[in-house]
PDB file of C-alpha atoms in Angstrom:
ATOM      1  CA  MET D   1     -28.165  20.381  -5.516  1.00 94.00           C
ATOM      2  CA  GLN D   2     -30.854  22.583  -4.063  1.00 97.00           C
ATOM      3  CA  LEU D   3     -31.920  26.158  -4.381  1.00 99.00           C
ATOM      4  CA  ILE D   4     -34.325  27.088  -1.611  1.00 99.00           C
ATOM      5  CA  ILE D   5     -36.301  30.293  -2.011  1.00 99.00           C
ATOM      6  CA  PHE D   6     -37.882  31.787   1.086  1.00 98.00           C
ATOM      7  CA  ILE D   7     -41.064  33.793   0.476  1.00 98.00           C
ATOM      8  CA  GLY D   8     -42.637  35.950   3.152  1.00 97.00           C
ATOM      9  CA  LEU D   9     -42.946  39.219   4.978  1.00 94.00           C
ATOM     10  CA  GLN D  10     -40.173  40.821   6.943  1.00 92.00           C
ATOM     11  CA  GLY D  11     -40.489  39.519  10.497  1.00 90.00           C
ATOM     12  CA  ALA D  12     -42.028  36.207   9.399  1.00 92.00           C
ATOM     13  CA  GLY D  13     -39.094  34.217  10.791  1.00 91.00           C
ATOM     14  CA  LYS D  14     -37.213  33.434   7.570  1.00 94.00           C
ATOM     15  CA  SER D  15     -33.695  34.076   8.904  1.00 92.00           C
ATOM     16  CA  THR D  16     -34.418  32.279  12.178  1.00 92.00           C
ATOM     17  CA  PHE D  17     -35.769  29.315  10.207  1.00 96.00           C
ATOM     18  CA  TYR D  18     -32.580  29.289   8.110  1.00 97.00           C
ATOM     19  CA  LYS D  19     -30.448  29.217  11.264  1.00 96.00           C
ATOM     20  CA  GLU D  20     -32.506  26.351  12.697  1.00 95.00           C
ATOM     21  CA  ARG D  21     -32.746  24.210   9.560  1.00 96.00           C
ATOM     22  CA  PHE D  22     -30.085  25.047   6.975  1.00 98.00           C
ATOM     23  CA  ILE D  23     -27.090  26.826   8.510  1.00 97.00           C
ATOM     24  CA  ASP D  24     -24.925  23.683   8.373  1.00 97.00           C
ATOM     25  CA  THR D  25     -25.901  22.613   4.858  1.00 97.00           C
ATOM     26  CA  HIS D  26     -26.708  25.657   2.690  1.00 98.00           C
ATOM     27  CA  ILE D  27     -25.121  29.004   1.845  1.00 96.00           C
ATOM     28  CA  ARG D  28     -27.406  31.928   2.745  1.00 96.00           C
ATOM     29  CA  LEU D  29     -27.865  34.811   0.322  1.00 95.00           C
ATOM     30  CA  ASN D  30     -29.419  37.827   1.991  1.00 90.00           C
ATOM     31  CA  GLY D  31     -29.550  41.433   0.835  1.00 78.00           C
ATOM     32  CA  ASP D  32     -28.923  42.755   4.338  1.00 75.00           C
ATOM     33  CA  MET D  33     -25.639  40.855   4.456  1.00 79.00           C
ATOM     34  CA  LEU D  34     -24.452  41.466   0.914  1.00 79.00           C
ATOM     35  CA  LYS D  35     -25.643  45.095   0.655  1.00 79.00           C
ATOM     36  CA  THR D  36     -25.752  45.261  -3.175  1.00 87.00           C
ATOM     37  CA  ALA D  37     -27.512  43.397  -5.969  1.00 88.00           C
ATOM     38  CA  HIS D  38     -24.159  43.097  -7.754  1.00 91.00           C
ATOM     39  CA  ARG D  39     -22.601  41.192  -4.846  1.00 91.00           C
ATOM     40  CA  GLU D  40     -25.646  38.956  -4.611  1.00 90.00           C
ATOM     41  CA  LYS D  41     -25.487  38.189  -8.332  1.00 92.00           C
ATOM     42  CA  LEU D  42     -21.781  37.300  -8.120  1.00 93.00           C
ATOM     43  CA  LEU D  43     -22.215  35.054  -5.103  1.00 94.00           C
ATOM     44  CA  PHE D  44     -25.331  33.401  -6.541  1.00 96.00           C
ATOM     45  CA  GLY D  45     -23.435  32.656  -9.758  1.00 96.00           C
ATOM     46  CA  ALA D  46     -20.571  31.161  -7.762  1.00 96.00           C
ATOM     47  CA  CYS D  47     -23.010  28.981  -5.800  1.00 97.00           C
ATOM     48  CA  LEU D  48     -24.579  27.711  -9.009  1.00 98.00           C
ATOM     49  CA  ASP D  49     -21.242  27.076 -10.713  1.00 97.00           C
ATOM     50  CA  SER D  50     -19.873  25.229  -7.685  1.00 97.00           C
ATOM     51  CA  LYS D  51     -23.117  23.243  -7.208  1.00 98.00           C
ATOM     52  CA  THR D  52     -23.481  24.600  -3.669  1.00 98.00           C
ATOM     53  CA  PRO D  53     -26.843  24.227  -1.902  1.00 98.00           C
ATOM     54  CA  THR D  54     -28.195  27.751  -1.447  1.00 98.00           C
ATOM     55  CA  VAL D  55     -30.992  29.569   0.375  1.00 98.00           C
ATOM     56  CA  ILE D  56     -32.312  32.897  -0.918  1.00 97.00           C
ATOM     57  CA  ASP D  57     -33.323  34.535   2.360  1.00 96.00           C
ATOM     58  CA  LYS D  58     -35.319  37.567   1.237  1.00 94.00           C
ATOM     59  CA  THR D  59     -38.995  38.449   0.918  1.00 95.00           C
ATOM     60  CA  ASN D  60     -39.174  37.274  -2.745  1.00 97.00           C
ATOM     61  CA  PRO D  61     -42.799  38.428  -2.855  1.00 98.00           C
ATOM     62  CA  THR D  62     -43.677  38.081  -6.546  1.00 98.00           C
ATOM     63  CA  ARG D  63     -43.332  35.625  -9.387  1.00 98.00           C
ATOM     64  CA  ASP D  64     -41.196  38.150 -11.275  1.00 97.00           C
ATOM     65  CA  VAL D  65     -38.731  38.458  -8.388  1.00 96.00           C
ATOM     66  CA  ARG D  66     -38.448  34.668  -8.139  1.00 98.00           C
ATOM     67  CA  ALA D  67     -38.275  33.960 -11.881  1.00 98.00           C
ATOM     68  CA  ASP D  68     -34.575  34.679 -12.478  1.00 96.00           C
ATOM     69  CA  TYR D  69     -33.482  32.594  -9.505  1.00 97.00           C
ATOM     70  CA  ILE D  70     -35.591  29.680 -10.729  1.00 99.00           C
ATOM     71  CA  ARG D  71     -34.491  29.975 -14.358  1.00 98.00           C
ATOM     72  CA  LEU D  72     -30.786  30.123 -13.500  1.00 98.00           C
ATOM     73  CA  ALA D  73     -31.016  27.308 -10.962  1.00 98.00           C
ATOM     74  CA  LYS D  74     -32.842  25.048 -13.423  1.00 98.00           C
ATOM     75  CA  ALA D  75     -30.192  25.799 -16.061  1.00 98.00           C
ATOM     76  CA  HIS D  76     -27.632  24.476 -13.549  1.00 98.00           C
ATOM     77  CA  HIS D  77     -29.760  21.370 -12.815  1.00 98.00           C
ATOM     78  CA  PHE D  78     -30.734  22.416  -9.297  1.00 98.00           C
ATOM     79  CA  LYS D  79     -33.930  21.301  -7.591  1.00 98.00           C
ATOM     80  CA  VAL D  80     -35.846  24.462  -6.665  1.00 99.00           C
ATOM     81  CA  ILE D  81     -37.827  24.451  -3.442  1.00 99.00           C
ATOM     82  CA  ALA D  82     -40.104  27.182  -2.080  1.00 99.00           C
ATOM     83  CA  TYR D  83     -40.720  27.830   1.592  1.00 98.00           C
ATOM     84  CA  TYR D  84     -43.720  30.135   1.926  1.00 98.00           C
ATOM     85  CA  PHE D  85     -43.961  31.773   5.349  1.00 97.00           C
ATOM     86  CA  ASP D  86     -47.686  32.006   6.064  1.00 96.00           C
ATOM     87  CA  VAL D  87     -47.572  34.515   8.902  1.00 92.00           C
ATOM     88  CA  PRO D  88     -50.314  37.072   9.618  1.00 91.00           C
ATOM     89  CA  PHE D  89     -49.330  40.683   9.008  1.00 92.00           C
ATOM     90  CA  ASP D  90     -49.820  41.660  12.663  1.00 87.00           C
ATOM     91  CA  VAL D  91     -47.483  38.876  13.823  1.00 88.00           C
ATOM     92  CA  ALA D  92     -44.791  39.863  11.311  1.00 86.00           C
ATOM     93  CA  LEU D  93     -45.192  43.509  12.341  1.00 87.00           C
ATOM     94  CA  ALA D  94     -44.847  42.648  16.041  1.00 85.00           C
ATOM     95  CA  ASN D  95     -41.741  40.557  15.328  1.00 80.00           C
ATOM     96  CA  ASN D  96     -40.288  43.364  13.235  1.00 78.00           C
ATOM     97  CA  ASN D  97     -41.035  45.934  15.945  1.00 79.00           C
ATOM     98  CA  GLY D  98     -38.927  43.843  18.319  1.00 72.00           C
ATOM     99  CA  ARG D  99     -35.887  44.429  16.130  1.00 78.00           C
ATOM    100  CA  HIS D 100     -33.403  47.248  16.567  1.00 68.00           C
ATOM    101  CA  GLY D 101     -31.341  49.421  14.250  1.00 72.00           C
ATOM    102  CA  LYS D 102     -30.969  48.400  10.621  1.00 70.00           C
ATOM    103  CA  ALA D 103     -32.607  45.040  11.293  1.00 70.00           C
ATOM    104  CA  LYS D 104     -35.943  46.821  11.759  1.00 69.00           C
ATOM    105  CA  THR D 105     -37.936  47.547   8.603  1.00 73.00           C
ATOM    106  CA  PRO D 106     -40.248  50.578   8.564  1.00 68.00           C
ATOM    107  CA  GLU D 107     -43.922  49.572   8.746  1.00 65.00           C
ATOM    108  CA  VAL D 108     -44.488  51.040   5.284  1.00 76.00           C
ATOM    109  CA  GLY D 109     -41.983  48.480   3.964  1.00 77.00           C
ATOM    110  CA  LEU D 110     -43.957  45.591   5.410  1.00 75.00           C
ATOM    111  CA  LYS D 111     -47.179  47.015   4.020  1.00 91.00           C
ATOM    112  CA  SER D 112     -45.703  47.376   0.537  1.00 90.00           C
ATOM    113  CA  VAL D 113     -44.510  43.754   0.538  1.00 94.00           C
ATOM    114  CA  ALA D 114     -47.858  42.551   1.937  1.00 92.00           C
ATOM    115  CA  LYS D 115     -49.688  44.228  -0.961  1.00 97.00           C
ATOM    116  CA  VAL D 116     -47.772  42.259  -3.600  1.00 97.00           C
ATOM    117  CA  LEU D 117     -46.957  39.029  -1.733  1.00 97.00           C
ATOM    118  CA  THR D 118     -48.082  36.061  -3.829  1.00 97.00           C
ATOM    119  CA  ARG D 119     -48.032  32.411  -2.859  1.00 96.00           C
ATOM    120  CA  PRO D 120     -45.663  30.225  -4.847  1.00 97.00           C
ATOM    121  CA  ASP D 121     -47.083  27.916  -7.484  1.00 96.00           C
ATOM    122  CA  PHE D 122     -45.676  24.837  -9.181  1.00 96.00           C
ATOM    123  CA  ASP D 123     -46.088  26.470 -12.589  1.00 96.00           C
ATOM    124  CA  GLU D 124     -43.252  28.845 -11.627  1.00 98.00           C
ATOM    125  CA  GLY D 125     -40.892  25.875 -11.783  1.00 97.00           C
ATOM    126  CA  PHE D 126     -40.753  24.804  -8.151  1.00 98.00           C
ATOM    127  CA  ASP D 127     -40.052  21.118  -7.569  1.00 97.00           C
ATOM    128  CA  LYS D 128     -41.483  21.276  -4.049  1.00 97.00           C
ATOM    129  CA  ILE D 129     -43.403  23.833  -2.045  1.00 98.00           C
ATOM    130  CA  PHE D 130     -43.556  23.981   1.730  1.00 98.00           C
ATOM    131  CA  VAL D 131     -45.717  26.240   3.865  1.00 97.00           C
ATOM    132  CA  VAL D 132     -44.192  27.398   7.140  1.00 97.00           C
ATOM    133  CA  LYS D 133     -46.230  28.696  10.046  1.00 94.00           C
ATOM    134  CA  ASN D 134     -44.490  30.415  12.945  1.00 84.00           C
ATOM    135  CA  ILE D 135     -46.541  29.479  15.990  1.00 79.00           C
ATOM    136  CA  GLY D 136     -45.222  31.020  19.186  1.00 75.00           C
ATOM    137  CA  GLY D 137     -41.656  30.811  17.935  1.00 75.00           C
ATOM    138  CA  ASP D 138     -42.006  27.188  16.811  1.00 88.00           C
ATOM    139  CA  PHE D 139     -42.072  26.412  13.110  1.00 94.00           C
ATOM    140  CA  GLU D 140     -44.682  24.094  11.644  1.00 94.00           C
ATOM    141  CA  VAL D 141     -43.828  22.954   8.112  1.00 95.00           C
ATOM    142  CA  GLN D 142     -46.218  21.285   5.690  1.00 95.00           C
ATOM    143  CA  GLU D 143     -45.385  20.126   2.173  1.00 95.00           C
ATOM    144  CA  TYR D 144     -47.849  20.943  -0.576  1.00 88.00           C
ATOM    145  CA  VAL D 145     -48.206  18.453  -3.384  1.00 79.00           C
ATOM    146  CA  CYS D 146     -50.733  20.455  -5.370  1.00 69.00           C
ATOM    147  CA  ASP D 147     -51.293  24.028  -6.471  1.00 51.00           C
ATOM    148  CA  LEU D 148     -51.698  26.314  -3.425  1.00 50.00           C
ATOM    149  CA  THR D 149     -54.533  28.212  -5.098  1.00 54.00           C
ATOM    150  CA  ASN D 150     -56.845  25.168  -5.101  1.00 51.00           C
TER     151      ASN D 150
END
C-alpha cells in the first residue's frame, strides 16, 4: 500500500508524470478534479480504508500541508513516498503559460507557491524520496537515500 505525494510548482509536470507512471496502478487525488477539500477528504479516507494505492497530485509545498496526509497514511500502514519536482521557476512558468482556461494558474499563484516550496525530508515520515527533473519533456528520476538538505 502506497501513498505518493507529489511536491512541486504548477507546471512542473506532476500530472503528466502521473499519467506516464501511475495511471494504471494508483488513484489520483487532485484539487482541480475534485473541486472541494471536503470531496478530497472523503475520497482520501476511502482510499486509505480500502488500502488503495494513491497519488496526491497537488503542489503540497510545505511540511504542514503534507503532514496530515503522512499521518493518516501511516496510521493505515501505508508506505509514504515523496516525488519532489525540481523544476526551475521559469520552466514551470513557461509550461503553465502553455495551458488554457482553468488549467492555467495566474503567475502570482506560481510565485506564491515558489516562496514557500520546501523540499521533502525523511523526518516528515517519508519512507522514500525521489527527485524528478523534467528535461525537455522527459522525466529523470533519482532516489535519495539521505536528507536532501545535506
